[in-house]
CSV table of C-alpha atoms in Angstrom, one decimal:
chain,number,residue,atom,x,y,z
A,1,MET,CA,15.7,-7.3,-35.8
A,2,PRO,CA,16.3,-4.4,-38.2
A,3,GLU,CA,14.5,-6.4,-40.9
A,4,MET,CA,11.3,-6.9,-38.5
A,5,LEU,CA,11.1,-3.0,-38.1
A,6,LYS,CA,11.7,-2.1,-41.8
A,7,GLN,CA,7.5,-3.8,-42.2
A,8,THR,CA,6.6,-2.8,-38.6
A,9,GLN,CA,3.0,-1.3,-39.5
A,10,LEU,CA,0.5,1.6,-37.9
A,11,PHE,CA,-2.3,0.4,-36.2
A,12,ARG,CA,-4.9,2.3,-33.9
A,13,PHE,CA,-5.5,0.8,-31.0
A,14,ASP,CA,-9.4,-0.3,-31.3
A,15,GLN,CA,-7.9,-2.2,-34.4
A,16,MET,CA,-5.7,-4.0,-31.9
A,17,ALA,CA,-8.7,-5.3,-28.8
A,18,VAL,CA,-11.7,-5.1,-28.7
A,19,GLN,CA,-13.5,-4.0,-25.3
A,20,VAL,CA,-15.9,-6.6,-23.3
A,21,LYS,CA,-18.5,-4.5,-21.8
A,22,ASP,CA,-20.5,-8.0,-20.7
A,23,LYS,CA,-21.6,-6.8,-17.3
A,24,ILE,CA,-24.1,-7.8,-13.6
A,25,ASP,CA,-25.7,-5.6,-12.1
A,26,ASN,CA,-26.1,-8.0,-9.0
A,27,PRO,CA,-22.9,-9.8,-8.1
A,28,ALA,CA,-23.8,-11.8,-5.6
A,29,GLU,CA,-25.7,-13.2,-8.5
A,30,ALA,CA,-22.8,-14.8,-10.9
A,31,ASP,CA,-22.6,-17.5,-12.0
A,32,VAL,CA,-19.1,-17.4,-10.5
A,33,ASP,CA,-17.4,-16.9,-7.8
A,34,ARG,CA,-14.3,-15.0,-8.4
A,35,TYR,CA,-13.8,-11.3,-8.1
A,36,VAL,CA,-10.6,-9.5,-8.9
A,37,GLY,CA,-10.8,-5.8,-8.2
A,38,LEU,CA,-7.8,-3.9,-8.1
A,39,GLU,CA,-6.1,-4.3,-5.4
A,40,HIS,CA,-5.2,-7.9,-5.9
A,41,ILE,CA,-3.5,-7.1,-9.6
A,42,ASP,CA,0.5,-7.0,-9.1
A,43,PRO,CA,2.3,-4.3,-11.2
A,44,GLU,CA,5.1,-5.7,-13.6
A,45,SER,CA,3.6,-9.2,-13.7
A,46,LEU,CA,0.5,-10.9,-15.7
A,47,LYS,CA,-0.5,-13.7,-13.6
A,48,ILE,CA,-3.3,-12.7,-11.2
A,49,ARG,CA,-2.5,-14.6,-7.9
A,50,ARG,CA,-5.2,-13.8,-5.3
A,51,TRP,CA,-9.4,-12.7,-6.0
A,52,GLY,CA,-12.2,-11.9,-3.6
A,53,GLU,CA,-14.9,-13.9,-3.5
A,54,THR,CA,-18.0,-12.4,-5.9
A,55,THR,CA,-20.8,-12.7,-2.1
A,56,ASP,CA,-18.4,-9.6,-0.8
A,57,VAL,CA,-18.7,-7.1,-3.7
A,58,GLU,CA,-22.0,-4.6,-4.5
A,59,SER,CA,-22.6,-2.6,-7.4
A,60,SER,CA,-22.3,-3.1,-11.1
A,61,LYS,CA,-18.9,-5.7,-12.6
A,62,ILE,CA,-17.2,-6.4,-15.1
A,63,ILE,CA,-17.9,-9.8,-16.7
A,64,PHE,CA,-14.4,-11.4,-17.7
A,65,LYS,CA,-13.2,-15.2,-19.6
A,66,SER,CA,-10.3,-17.3,-18.9
A,67,GLY,CA,-8.0,-15.6,-21.3
A,68,ASP,CA,-9.0,-11.4,-21.1
A,69,ILE,CA,-6.4,-9.4,-20.1
A,70,ILE,CA,-7.8,-7.2,-17.0
A,71,PHE,CA,-6.4,-3.8,-17.1
A,72,GLY,CA,-7.0,-0.7,-14.5
A,73,LYS,CA,-7.4,1.9,-16.1
A,74,ARG,CA,-7.6,4.0,-13.2
A,75,ARG,CA,-4.5,5.3,-11.8
A,76,ALA,CA,-2.5,3.9,-14.9
A,77,TYR,CA,0.5,5.0,-13.3
A,78,GLN,CA,0.4,2.0,-11.3
A,79,ARG,CA,0.2,-0.6,-14.1
A,80,LYS,CA,-1.7,-2.8,-14.0
A,81,LEU,CA,-2.0,-5.6,-16.6
A,82,ALA,CA,-3.0,-9.7,-15.8
A,83,VAL,CA,-4.0,-11.9,-18.1
A,84,ALA,CA,-7.4,-14.0,-16.8
A,85,ASP,CA,-7.0,-17.9,-16.3
A,86,PHE,CA,-10.0,-17.9,-15.0
A,87,ASP,CA,-13.9,-17.2,-15.5
A,88,GLY,CA,-14.8,-14.4,-12.9
A,89,ILE,CA,-15.9,-10.4,-12.4
A,90,CYS,CA,-14.0,-7.7,-12.1
A,91,SER,CA,-14.1,-3.5,-11.1
A,92,ALA,CA,-15.6,-1.5,-13.4
A,93,HIS,CA,-12.8,0.3,-12.8
A,94,ALA,CA,-10.6,-2.2,-14.8
A,95,MET,CA,-11.2,-2.6,-18.8
A,96,VAL,CA,-10.9,-6.4,-20.1
A,97,LEU,CA,-10.2,-6.6,-23.3
A,98,ARG,CA,-9.6,-9.1,-25.9
A,99,PRO,CA,-7.1,-9.2,-29.2
A,100,LYS,CA,-8.2,-9.3,-32.6
A,101,THR,CA,-6.1,-11.8,-33.6
A,102,HIS,CA,-6.2,-10.9,-37.6
A,103,VAL,CA,-3.9,-7.5,-36.0
A,104,VAL,CA,-2.1,-8.9,-32.7
A,105,ILE,CA,-1.2,-12.6,-31.6
A,106,GLU,CA,-3.1,-13.2,-28.6
A,107,GLU,CA,0.3,-14.2,-26.3
A,108,PHE,CA,1.7,-10.4,-28.0
A,109,LEU,CA,-0.8,-8.3,-26.6
A,110,PRO,CA,-0.6,-8.6,-22.4
A,111,PHE,CA,3.4,-7.8,-23.1
A,112,PHE,CA,2.9,-5.2,-25.8
A,113,MET,CA,0.4,-2.8,-23.6
A,114,GLN,CA,3.4,-3.4,-20.3
A,115,SER,CA,5.7,-2.1,-22.7
A,116,ASP,CA,6.3,1.5,-22.0
A,117,ILE,CA,5.1,2.7,-25.0
A,118,PHE,CA,2.4,1.8,-24.0
A,119,MET,CA,1.7,2.5,-20.9
A,120,ASP,CA,3.7,6.4,-21.8
A,121,ARG,CA,0.8,6.8,-23.6
A,122,ALA,CA,-2.0,5.2,-21.0
A,123,VAL,CA,-0.9,7.2,-19.2
A,124,LYS,CA,-0.9,11.0,-20.9
A,125,ILE,CA,-4.1,10.7,-22.3
A,126,SER,CA,-5.7,10.0,-19.0
A,127,VAL,CA,-8.1,11.9,-17.6
A,128,GLY,CA,-9.3,13.8,-13.8
A,129,GLY,CA,-7.2,14.8,-11.0
A,130,LEU,CA,-6.9,12.2,-7.8
A,131,SER,CA,-8.0,9.5,-10.3
A,132,PRO,CA,-6.9,10.0,-13.4
A,133,THR,CA,-8.4,7.3,-15.9
A,134,ILE,CA,-8.8,6.5,-18.9
A,135,ASN,CA,-12.0,6.1,-21.1
A,136,TRP,CA,-12.4,3.3,-24.3
A,137,SER,CA,-12.7,5.8,-26.6
A,138,ASP,CA,-9.5,8.6,-26.2
A,139,ILE,CA,-6.8,4.5,-26.3
A,140,ALA,CA,-9.4,3.6,-29.1
A,141,LYS,CA,-7.5,6.5,-31.6
A,142,GLU,CA,-4.2,5.8,-29.8
A,143,GLU,CA,-1.8,4.8,-33.1
A,144,PHE,CA,0.9,1.8,-32.2
A,145,ALA,CA,3.9,0.3,-34.8
A,146,LEU,CA,3.6,-3.7,-34.8
A,147,PRO,CA,6.1,-5.9,-36.4
A,148,PRO,CA,4.3,-8.6,-38.1
A,149,LEU,CA,2.3,-11.6,-36.4
A,150,GLU,CA,5.4,-14.5,-37.3
A,151,GLU,CA,7.7,-11.4,-35.7
A,152,GLN,CA,5.1,-11.1,-32.6
A,153,GLN,CA,4.7,-14.5,-32.3
A,154,ARG,CA,8.5,-15.1,-31.8
A,155,ILE,CA,9.2,-12.1,-30.0
A,156,ALA,CA,6.2,-13.6,-27.5
A,157,GLU,CA,7.4,-17.2,-27.0
A,158,VAL,CA,11.1,-15.7,-25.9
A,159,LEU,CA,9.1,-13.2,-23.7
A,160,LEU,CA,6.8,-16.1,-22.2
A,161,ARG,CA,10.0,-18.1,-21.3
A,162,ILE,CA,11.4,-14.6,-19.7
A,163,GLU,CA,7.6,-14.8,-17.7
A,164,ALA,CA,7.2,-18.8,-16.4
A,165,THR,CA,10.9,-17.8,-15.2
A,166,ILE,CA,9.2,-14.9,-13.0
A,167,ALA,CA,6.4,-16.7,-11.9
A,168,ARG,CA,8.4,-19.3,-10.4
A,169,LEU,CA,11.0,-17.4,-9.0
A,170,LEU,CA,7.9,-15.5,-7.7
A,171,GLU,CA,7.1,-18.9,-6.1
A,172,VAL,CA,10.4,-19.4,-4.3
A,173,ALA,CA,10.5,-16.0,-2.7
A,174,SER,CA,6.6,-16.4,-1.3
A,175,SER,CA,8.0,-19.6,0.3
A,176,GLY,CA,10.4,-18.1,1.3
A,177,TYR,CA,9.2,-15.1,3.0
A,178,ALA,CA,6.7,-17.3,5.1
A,179,ALA,CA,9.9,-19.5,6.1
A,180,LEU,CA,11.4,-16.1,7.0
A,181,GLU,CA,8.4,-15.3,9.2
A,182,SER,CA,7.8,-18.9,10.5
A,183,CYS,CA,11.6,-18.2,12.0
A,184,ARG,CA,11.2,-14.5,13.2
A,185,ASP,CA,8.3,-15.5,15.4
A,186,THR,CA,9.2,-19.0,16.7
A,187,TRP,CA,12.5,-17.6,17.5
A,188,PHE,CA,11.7,-14.0,18.2
A,189,GLY,CA,8.4,-13.5,18.7
A,190,ILE,CA,6.4,-13.4,22.0
A,191,SER,CA,6.4,-16.0,24.1
A,192,LYS,CA,5.6,-17.8,27.4
A,193,SER,CA,9.3,-17.6,28.3
A,194,SER,CA,9.4,-13.7,27.2
A,195,THR,CA,10.2,-12.4,31.0
A,196,SER,CA,11.9,-8.9,29.6
A,197,THR,CA,10.6,-6.0,28.0
A,198,LEU,CA,13.1,-3.7,25.8
A,199,GLY,CA,12.2,-0.5,27.9
A,200,ARG,CA,14.2,-2.9,30.2
A,201,LEU,CA,16.8,-2.8,27.4
A,202,CYS,CA,17.1,0.7,26.6
A,203,GLU,CA,17.4,2.0,30.7
A,204,ARG,CA,20.6,4.2,30.0
A,205,GLY,CA,20.8,7.2,28.4
A,206,SER,CA,17.8,8.9,26.1
A,207,GLY,CA,16.6,5.0,24.8
A,208,ILE,CA,12.8,5.4,23.4
A,209,GLN,CA,12.7,8.8,21.9
A,210,ILE,CA,10.2,10.0,18.9
A,211,GLY,CA,11.3,11.9,16.1
A,212,PRO,CA,11.2,15.8,16.2
A,213,PHE,CA,7.1,17.2,15.8
A,214,GLY,CA,6.0,19.9,13.3
A,215,ALA,CA,7.1,23.3,14.9
A,216,GLN,CA,10.0,21.5,14.9
A,217,LEU,CA,10.7,20.7,11.9
A,218,HIS,CA,8.3,22.6,8.9
A,219,GLN,CA,7.9,21.7,5.1
A,220,SER,CA,10.2,24.9,4.0
A,221,ASP,CA,13.2,23.4,5.8
A,222,TYR,CA,14.2,20.6,3.7
A,223,ARG,CA,16.4,21.1,0.7
A,224,SER,CA,18.0,19.5,-1.8
A,225,GLU,CA,21.6,18.3,-0.1
A,226,GLY,CA,22.2,18.1,3.3
A,227,VAL,CA,21.4,15.8,6.3
A,228,PRO,CA,19.3,13.2,5.0
A,229,VAL,CA,15.9,12.7,7.4
A,230,VAL,CA,14.3,9.2,7.4
A,231,MET,CA,10.9,9.3,6.9
A,232,PRO,CA,8.7,6.6,7.5
A,233,SER,CA,7.9,5.8,3.9
A,234,ASP,CA,11.8,5.9,3.7
A,235,LEU,CA,11.7,2.0,5.7
A,236,GLY,CA,11.4,-1.0,4.5
A,237,ASP,CA,12.9,-5.3,5.1
A,238,ASN,CA,15.4,-4.3,7.8
A,239,SER,CA,16.7,-0.7,5.0
A,240,ILE,CA,16.2,2.3,4.4
A,241,SER,CA,15.6,3.9,1.1
A,242,MET,CA,17.6,6.7,-0.5
A,243,ASP,CA,14.5,7.1,-3.7
A,244,GLN,CA,12.8,10.4,-2.1
A,245,ILE,CA,14.6,11.2,1.4
A,246,ALA,CA,14.6,14.7,2.8
A,247,LYS,CA,17.0,16.6,3.7
A,248,VAL,CA,18.0,19.3,5.6
A,249,SER,CA,21.1,22.2,6.4
A,250,PRO,CA,23.9,20.9,8.6
A,251,GLU,CA,23.0,23.9,10.3
A,252,LYS,CA,19.6,23.2,10.8
A,253,ALA,CA,20.5,19.3,12.1
A,254,ASP,CA,23.1,20.4,14.3
A,255,GLN,CA,20.0,22.2,16.1
A,256,LEU,CA,18.0,18.8,16.3
A,257,SER,CA,21.2,16.8,17.0
A,258,GLN,CA,19.1,14.7,19.7
A,259,HIS,CA,17.7,13.0,16.9
A,260,ARG,CA,20.8,12.2,15.2
A,261,LEU,CA,21.0,8.7,14.7
A,262,HIS,CA,23.8,6.1,15.6
A,263,ILE,CA,25.6,2.7,14.8
A,264,GLY,CA,22.5,0.5,16.0
A,265,ASP,CA,19.8,2.5,16.5
A,266,ILE,CA,16.2,1.0,15.2
A,267,ILE,CA,13.8,3.1,13.5
A,268,LEU,CA,10.2,2.0,13.6
A,269,PRO,CA,7.1,3.8,12.4
A,270,ARG,CA,4.9,5.7,14.5
A,271,ARG,CA,1.7,4.3,13.0
A,272,GLY,CA,1.0,3.3,9.0
A,273,ASP,CA,2.8,-0.2,8.1
A,274,LEU,CA,4.4,-1.3,11.5
A,275,SER,CA,6.4,-4.2,10.0
A,276,ARG,CA,8.7,-1.8,8.1
A,277,ARG,CA,11.7,-1.1,10.9
A,278,ALA,CA,15.7,-1.0,9.9
A,279,LEU,CA,18.9,-1.1,11.7
A,280,VAL,CA,20.9,2.3,11.4
A,281,SER,CA,24.1,1.0,9.6
A,282,GLY,CA,27.4,3.3,10.0
A,283,GLU,CA,26.6,5.0,6.4
A,284,HIS,CA,23.4,6.0,8.4
A,285,GLU,CA,25.6,7.7,11.3
A,286,GLY,CA,24.8,11.3,11.8
A,287,TRP,CA,21.5,11.2,10.0
A,288,LEU,CA,17.9,12.3,11.5
A,289,CYS,CA,15.2,10.0,13.2
A,290,GLY,CA,12.5,12.2,11.1
A,291,THR,CA,9.1,13.2,11.8
A,292,GLY,CA,6.7,10.0,12.1
A,293,CYS,CA,9.6,7.7,13.2
A,294,LEU,CA,10.3,6.1,16.7
A,295,ARG,CA,14.4,5.7,17.6
A,296,ILE,CA,15.2,3.0,19.4
A,297,ARG,CA,19.0,3.0,21.1
A,298,LEU,CA,19.7,-0.2,23.3
A,299,ASP,CA,21.9,-0.6,26.3
A,300,ASP,CA,23.7,-3.4,24.5
A,301,VAL,CA,24.5,-2.8,20.4
A,302,ASN,CA,25.5,-6.0,20.7
A,303,LEU,CA,21.3,-6.8,20.8
A,304,ALA,CA,20.3,-4.9,18.0
A,305,GLN,CA,20.0,-7.7,15.5
A,306,ALA,CA,18.0,-10.1,17.7
A,307,VAL,CA,15.6,-7.2,18.9
A,308,VAL,CA,14.9,-5.9,14.6
A,309,GLN,CA,14.1,-9.9,14.4
A,310,SER,CA,12.0,-9.2,17.6
A,311,LEU,CA,10.3,-6.7,16.0
A,312,SER,CA,10.1,-8.2,12.3
A,313,SER,CA,8.3,-11.1,14.0
A,314,ALA,CA,4.4,-11.4,13.5
A,315,SER,CA,3.1,-11.7,17.4
A,316,VAL,CA,5.6,-8.3,18.0
A,317,ILE,CA,3.7,-6.3,14.7
A,318,ARG,CA,0.5,-8.0,16.2
A,319,TRP,CA,1.0,-6.4,19.3
A,320,LEU,CA,2.1,-2.9,18.4
A,321,LYS,CA,-1.3,-2.8,16.3
A,322,SER,CA,-3.7,-4.1,18.8
A,323,ARG,CA,-2.0,-1.4,21.5
A,324,ALA,CA,-1.7,1.8,19.4
A,325,VAL,CA,-3.7,5.2,20.3
A,326,GLY,CA,-5.8,7.9,18.6
A,327,THR,CA,-9.2,7.0,16.0
A,328,THR,CA,-8.7,7.8,12.8
A,329,MET,CA,-4.5,7.1,12.2
A,330,PRO,CA,-3.2,5.2,15.5
A,331,ASN,CA,0.0,6.4,17.3
A,332,LEU,CA,2.1,4.4,18.4
A,333,ASN,CA,4.0,6.2,21.5
A,334,SER,CA,8.0,5.7,23.7
A,335,LYS,CA,5.7,4.1,26.0
A,336,ILE,CA,4.0,1.8,24.2
A,337,VAL,CA,7.2,0.7,21.9
A,338,ALA,CA,9.1,-0.2,25.8
A,339,GLY,CA,6.7,-2.1,26.7
A,340,VAL,CA,6.5,-5.0,23.9
A,341,PRO,CA,7.6,-8.2,25.3
A,342,VAL,CA,11.1,-9.2,23.9
A,343,HIS,CA,12.3,-12.9,24.2
A,344,PHE,CA,16.2,-14.5,23.3
A,345,PRO,CA,16.0,-17.7,21.9
A,346,GLU,CA,18.7,-19.8,23.5
A,347,ARG,CA,21.0,-19.9,20.3
A,348,ALA,CA,20.3,-16.6,19.1
A,349,CYS,CA,23.9,-16.4,17.5
A,350,ASP,CA,22.7,-19.9,15.3
A,351,ALA,CA,19.3,-18.4,14.8
A,352,LEU,CA,20.2,-15.1,13.5
A,353,VAL,CA,23.4,-16.9,11.3
A,354,LEU,CA,20.1,-19.0,9.5
A,355,ILE,CA,17.6,-15.5,9.1
A,356,ASP,CA,20.1,-13.5,7.8
A,357,GLN,CA,20.7,-16.9,5.1
A,358,LEU,CA,17.0,-16.8,4.2
A,359,THR,CA,17.5,-12.8,3.5
A,360,THR,CA,20.4,-13.2,1.4
A,361,ALA,CA,18.9,-15.9,-0.4
A,362,LEU,CA,15.3,-13.9,-1.2
A,363,GLU,CA,17.5,-10.8,-2.0
A,364,SER,CA,19.5,-13.1,-5.0
A,365,THR,CA,15.8,-13.6,-5.8
A,366,HIS,CA,14.8,-10.7,-6.5
A,367,ALA,CA,18.1,-9.1,-7.8
A,368,ARG,CA,17.3,-12.3,-10.6
A,369,ILE,CA,13.8,-11.1,-11.2
A,370,ALA,CA,14.7,-7.3,-11.5
A,371,LYS,CA,17.1,-8.8,-14.1
A,372,LEU,CA,14.7,-10.7,-16.0
A,373,ARG,CA,12.3,-7.7,-15.7
A,374,ARG,CA,14.6,-5.3,-17.2
A,375,THR,CA,15.2,-8.1,-20.4
A,376,ARG,CA,11.5,-8.0,-20.3
A,377,SER,CA,11.2,-3.9,-20.7
A,378,SER,CA,15.0,-4.2,-22.9
A,379,LEU,CA,13.3,-6.9,-25.7
A,380,LEU,CA,10.4,-5.0,-25.5
A,381,LEU,CA,11.9,-1.6,-26.4
A,382,GLU,CA,13.3,-3.1,-29.3
A,383,ALA,CA,10.7,-4.1,-30.7
A,384,PHE,CA,9.1,-1.4,-30.8
A,385,GLN,CA,11.3,1.4,-31.1
């Protein structure tokens, strides 16, 4: 691509795109029936897969047409950008753009705006504290180097093929998650045959225990190195993320030894997203159950995998949500969790094998998506450097 790079030319962003300012004050009177808020746009994806109804929203909104780019101007670091394939209205927290095709081809502009070069600039010029926002007048005067139209076309064709493959894989993943949820609820969810409770599986030892409160673990106790402390934000779909995990000194961990984690323990959040959870494996041995979490220690560790699937089922999550106590931020406690109805199918081992196979397939699909997104980013970086 060296020949192409020598021919790049600088353009102001307002030479590349025009901002659409068509508004409607009463969304219920719009001639369209779809409303797109920033919550409907997925980061790293140009396709809009969900939307609301115009009758459900109030106040002034922006009218967009099929082919328009909807760009989240508030909190640009979330990288919310999509190309509409239908007419509708969108949030005033978005910017609706149309390419000036004598400078940038229609298919190329959305990919350019997905690039780190554009997004980093957009974040840098955002103004405001809690909800930094991009002003059109600021982004309009920013200059960017673009390749010639014929090179844009060539690059866009490659990126469109990558995007189409990603879209197909996301559909596969969506179907896989639906199948996984159905299997969990059918085999391990609450049913008429639920004859036991989680508390009965934890009758010996410390059983179900709440993580340390603030009086035991202060913000000042955290260190850059030491013993990891698992918080609700670290929990995923039966996983623990190390991205931003907190740590405390070994001395502090010894003071909180009753909260040490052992292989086979199950961790749940006490509030927030109750679909999060994790099964403690060997690599987590000796870590701490953090504030805001519940630790479940079964009498028979061989039942841990089945219990995790039960706690992951939609019916159990609904059951927990309906019994959380409090108003501003409802919480779970050990008594509530002990009451969870437990059901294991007759051939639980076979069911667990099938769920494991589904989970592995989903992980493989997401790995392919991640690889394609890295390829897309590399192509964009090469085109604009």
